[in-house]
Coordinates of C-alpha atoms in Angstrom, one line a residue:
Chain A
S1 CA -128.4 -108.6 -64.5
Y2 CA -129.6 -105.5 -62.6
V3 CA -130.2 -102.4 -64.6
L4 CA -130.1 -98.8 -63.4
T5 CA -131.8 -96.2 -65.6
Q6 CA -130.9 -92.5 -65.5
P7 CA -132.2 -89.7 -67.7
P8 CA -129.5 -88.7 -70.2
S9 CA -129.9 -85.0 -69.3
V10 CA -131.5 -82.7 -66.7
S11 CA -131.8 -79.0 -67.0
V12 CA -132.2 -76.5 -64.2
A13 CA -131.9 -72.7 -63.8
P14 CA -129.1 -71.3 -61.5
G15 CA -130.1 -71.1 -57.9
K16 CA -132.9 -73.7 -58.3
T17 CA -133.0 -77.3 -57.3
A18 CA -132.0 -80.2 -59.6
R19 CA -133.2 -83.7 -59.1
I20 CA -131.5 -86.6 -60.9
T21 CA -133.2 -89.9 -60.7
C22 CA -131.9 -93.5 -60.8
G23 CA -134.4 -96.1 -61.5
G24 CA -134.1 -99.8 -60.7
N25 CA -136.3 -102.7 -59.7
N26 CA -136.9 -102.3 -55.9
I27 CA -133.8 -100.1 -55.7
G28 CA -135.1 -98.9 -52.3
S29 CA -133.9 -102.2 -50.9
K30 CA -130.3 -101.5 -52.0
S31 CA -127.6 -99.0 -51.1
V32 CA -127.1 -96.3 -53.8
H33 CA -124.0 -94.3 -54.3
W34 CA -123.6 -91.2 -56.5
Y35 CA -120.6 -89.8 -58.3
Q36 CA -119.9 -86.5 -60.0
Q37 CA -117.5 -86.5 -62.9
K38 CA -116.0 -83.4 -64.5
P39 CA -114.6 -83.6 -68.0
G40 CA -111.2 -85.2 -68.1
Q41 CA -111.2 -86.2 -64.5
A42 CA -111.9 -89.3 -62.4
P43 CA -115.4 -89.4 -60.8
V44 CA -115.8 -88.1 -57.2
L45 CA -118.2 -89.6 -54.7
V46 CA -120.8 -87.1 -53.6
I47 CA -123.4 -89.3 -51.9
Y48 CA -123.0 -92.8 -50.4
F49 CA -125.4 -95.3 -48.8
D50 CA -128.4 -93.4 -50.2
S51 CA -128.0 -90.1 -48.3
D52 CA -124.6 -89.8 -46.6
R53 CA -122.2 -87.1 -47.7
P54 CA -118.4 -87.5 -47.8
S55 CA -116.3 -85.0 -46.1
G56 CA -115.8 -82.0 -48.3
I57 CA -119.0 -82.3 -50.3
P58 CA -121.3 -79.3 -49.9
E59 CA -124.6 -79.7 -48.0
R60 CA -126.3 -78.7 -51.2
F61 CA -125.9 -82.3 -52.3
S62 CA -128.4 -84.8 -50.8
G63 CA -129.9 -88.2 -51.7
S64 CA -132.9 -90.3 -51.1
N65 CA -134.0 -93.8 -52.1
S66 CA -137.3 -95.5 -52.0
G67 CA -139.4 -97.9 -54.0
N68 CA -138.0 -98.1 -57.5
T69 CA -136.3 -94.7 -57.6
A70 CA -133.2 -93.2 -56.0
T71 CA -132.8 -89.4 -56.3
L72 CA -129.8 -87.1 -56.1
T73 CA -130.9 -83.6 -55.2
I74 CA -128.7 -80.6 -55.8
S75 CA -130.0 -77.4 -54.1
R76 CA -129.0 -73.8 -55.1
V77 CA -127.5 -75.1 -58.3
E78 CA -124.3 -73.3 -59.5
A79 CA -122.7 -73.2 -62.9
G80 CA -119.9 -75.5 -61.6
D81 CA -122.5 -78.3 -61.1
E82 CA -122.9 -78.6 -64.8
V83 CA -121.2 -82.0 -65.2
D84 CA -122.1 -85.7 -65.3
Y85 CA -123.6 -87.7 -62.5
Y86 CA -123.7 -91.5 -62.1
C87 CA -125.5 -93.7 -59.7
Q88 CA -124.1 -97.0 -58.5
V89 CA -125.4 -100.0 -56.6
W90 CA -123.8 -103.2 -55.2
D91 CA -125.7 -105.7 -53.2
S92 CA -123.1 -108.1 -51.9
R93 CA -119.8 -109.9 -52.8
N94 CA -121.6 -112.3 -55.1
D95 CA -123.2 -109.6 -57.1
P96 CA -121.7 -107.4 -59.8
V97 CA -121.3 -103.7 -59.3
V98 CA -123.6 -101.7 -61.5
F99 CA -123.5 -98.1 -62.7
G100 CA -126.3 -96.1 -64.2
G101 CA -125.8 -94.7 -67.7
G102 CA -125.1 -91.2 -66.4
T103 CA -126.9 -87.9 -66.4
K104 CA -125.6 -84.6 -67.7
L105 CA -126.8 -81.7 -65.7
T106 CA -127.2 -78.5 -67.7
V107 CA -127.4 -75.2 -65.9
L108 CA -129.5 -72.9 -68.0
Chain B
Q1 CA -102.2 -90.1 -48.3
V2 CA -103.0 -93.2 -50.4
R3 CA -102.7 -92.7 -54.1
L4 CA -103.4 -95.0 -57.1
Q5 CA -101.6 -94.9 -60.4
E6 CA -102.4 -96.8 -63.5
S7 CA -99.7 -97.9 -65.9
G8 CA -99.5 -99.9 -69.1
P9 CA -99.5 -99.7 -72.9
G10 CA -101.6 -97.0 -74.4
L11 CA -102.0 -98.9 -77.6
V12 CA -103.0 -102.5 -78.0
K13 CA -103.7 -104.5 -81.2
P14 CA -107.0 -106.2 -81.9
S15 CA -107.1 -109.8 -80.6
E16 CA -104.3 -109.2 -78.2
T17 CA -104.4 -108.9 -74.4
L18 CA -104.6 -105.6 -72.6
S19 CA -102.6 -105.5 -69.5
L20 CA -102.6 -102.7 -66.9
T21 CA -101.2 -102.3 -63.4
C22 CA -102.3 -100.1 -60.6
T23 CA -99.6 -99.1 -58.1
V24 CA -100.7 -98.2 -54.6
S25 CA -98.6 -95.7 -52.7
G26 CA -99.0 -94.5 -49.2
G27 CA -100.9 -97.7 -48.2
S28 CA -101.0 -101.4 -48.6
V29 CA -103.1 -103.5 -50.9
S30 CA -103.2 -106.3 -48.3
S31 CA -104.3 -104.1 -45.3
G32 CA -107.8 -103.3 -44.4
T33 CA -110.9 -104.8 -46.0
Y34 CA -110.8 -103.0 -49.3
Y35 CA -112.1 -104.0 -52.7
W36 CA -109.7 -103.0 -55.5
S37 CA -111.5 -102.4 -58.7
W38 CA -111.1 -101.7 -62.4
I39 CA -113.6 -99.4 -64.1
R40 CA -113.5 -98.2 -67.7
Q41 CA -115.1 -95.4 -69.7
P42 CA -115.2 -95.4 -73.5
P43 CA -114.8 -92.0 -75.0
G44 CA -117.9 -89.9 -74.6
K45 CA -119.7 -92.7 -72.8
G46 CA -120.6 -93.8 -69.3
L47 CA -118.7 -95.8 -66.6
E48 CA -118.5 -99.6 -66.8
W49 CA -117.4 -101.7 -63.9
I50 CA -114.9 -104.4 -65.0
G51 CA -114.4 -106.2 -61.7
Y52 CA -112.7 -106.2 -58.4
I53 CA -110.3 -108.2 -56.2
Y54 CA -110.8 -108.3 -52.5
Y55 CA -107.7 -107.9 -50.2
S56 CA -108.1 -111.7 -49.5
G57 CA -107.8 -112.5 -53.2
T58 CA -111.4 -113.2 -54.0
T59 CA -112.5 -111.8 -57.3
N60 CA -115.8 -110.7 -58.9
Y61 CA -116.2 -109.7 -62.5
N62 CA -118.8 -108.0 -64.7
P63 CA -120.7 -110.9 -66.3
S64 CA -120.4 -109.3 -69.7
L65 CA -116.6 -109.4 -69.5
K66 CA -116.1 -112.3 -67.3
S67 CA -114.8 -114.7 -70.0
R68 CA -112.0 -112.3 -70.9
V69 CA -111.0 -110.7 -67.6
T70 CA -108.5 -111.5 -64.9
I71 CA -107.7 -109.3 -62.0
S72 CA -104.8 -110.2 -59.7
L73 CA -103.1 -108.9 -56.6
D74 CA -99.3 -108.6 -56.1
T75 CA -98.7 -107.8 -52.5
S76 CA -94.9 -107.9 -52.8
K77 CA -95.1 -105.0 -55.3
N78 CA -98.2 -103.4 -53.7
Q79 CA -100.0 -103.6 -57.0
F80 CA -103.1 -105.1 -58.6
S81 CA -103.5 -105.8 -62.2
L82 CA -106.0 -106.2 -65.0
R83 CA -105.7 -108.5 -68.0
L84 CA -108.4 -108.3 -70.7
S85 CA -108.0 -110.8 -73.6
S86 CA -109.1 -110.8 -77.2
V87 CA -109.6 -107.1 -77.3
T88 CA -111.5 -105.2 -80.0
A89 CA -112.1 -101.6 -80.8
A90 CA -115.0 -101.7 -78.4
D91 CA -112.5 -102.0 -75.6
T92 CA -111.0 -98.6 -76.3
A93 CA -111.5 -96.6 -73.1
V94 CA -110.0 -94.7 -70.2
Y95 CA -109.3 -97.4 -67.6
Y96 CA -109.4 -96.4 -63.9
C97 CA -108.3 -98.3 -60.9
A98 CA -110.1 -97.6 -57.7
R99 CA -110.4 -98.6 -54.0
G100 CA -113.5 -99.5 -52.0
I101 CA -117.2 -99.7 -52.7
P102 CA -118.4 -97.0 -52.6
I103 CA -115.3 -95.7 -54.3
L104 CA -113.6 -92.9 -52.4
L105 CA -110.3 -93.3 -54.1
W106 CA -109.6 -93.3 -57.9
G107 CA -106.6 -93.4 -60.0
Q108 CA -106.3 -90.6 -62.6
G109 CA -107.1 -93.0 -65.4
T110 CA -105.2 -94.2 -68.5
L111 CA -106.4 -94.2 -72.1
V112 CA -106.0 -97.5 -73.9
T113 CA -106.7 -97.5 -77.6
V114 CA -107.3 -100.8 -79.5
S115 CA -106.1 -100.4 -83.0
S116 CA -103.8 -102.1 -85.5

């Protein structure tokens, strides 16, 4: 089955740009969604279909997808961004939905 | 607005069947073209998709759980349900119900512990 690989952790200084990757075989041909999860809460969708942003999500959050890597980019990182992030893909009705293992963002 | 609420036993014995229900309020499980999913998260670990049921009744399950999972829709009660058989301690997790792919709407989650 399809596997998504995320780094367990990413560190970034406040005000800088964080990039969280999601690797998968030819992931650029699939649609990737990103979720943010704060402790004790349900995940929240922050990017969908590679680069679209739901209403209410700051413009600091952006996404890209090409080749074997999708990337969630968080600009001007704030302390409140220090939580877990998950990528997700789903090809079609006959395919399983797949989550990446998650990345914990640490703000130094 | 539409809300999802999980309900069911918080403690299940090993080898028994875990049963959870997701009640949909403010909307209908049979309207629109939504996928209604179950997702779980073991303590301290990542998200695992369990499966979904389409508003038409079509299901799709995680291959690693497929032999033990059943997801059903009850339009009369505006609910969808999860049954996971032959549970072990590895099935201990927070279980979420959710709507859509990508998922814009989640339930708050319910912790299910498998223990004798």
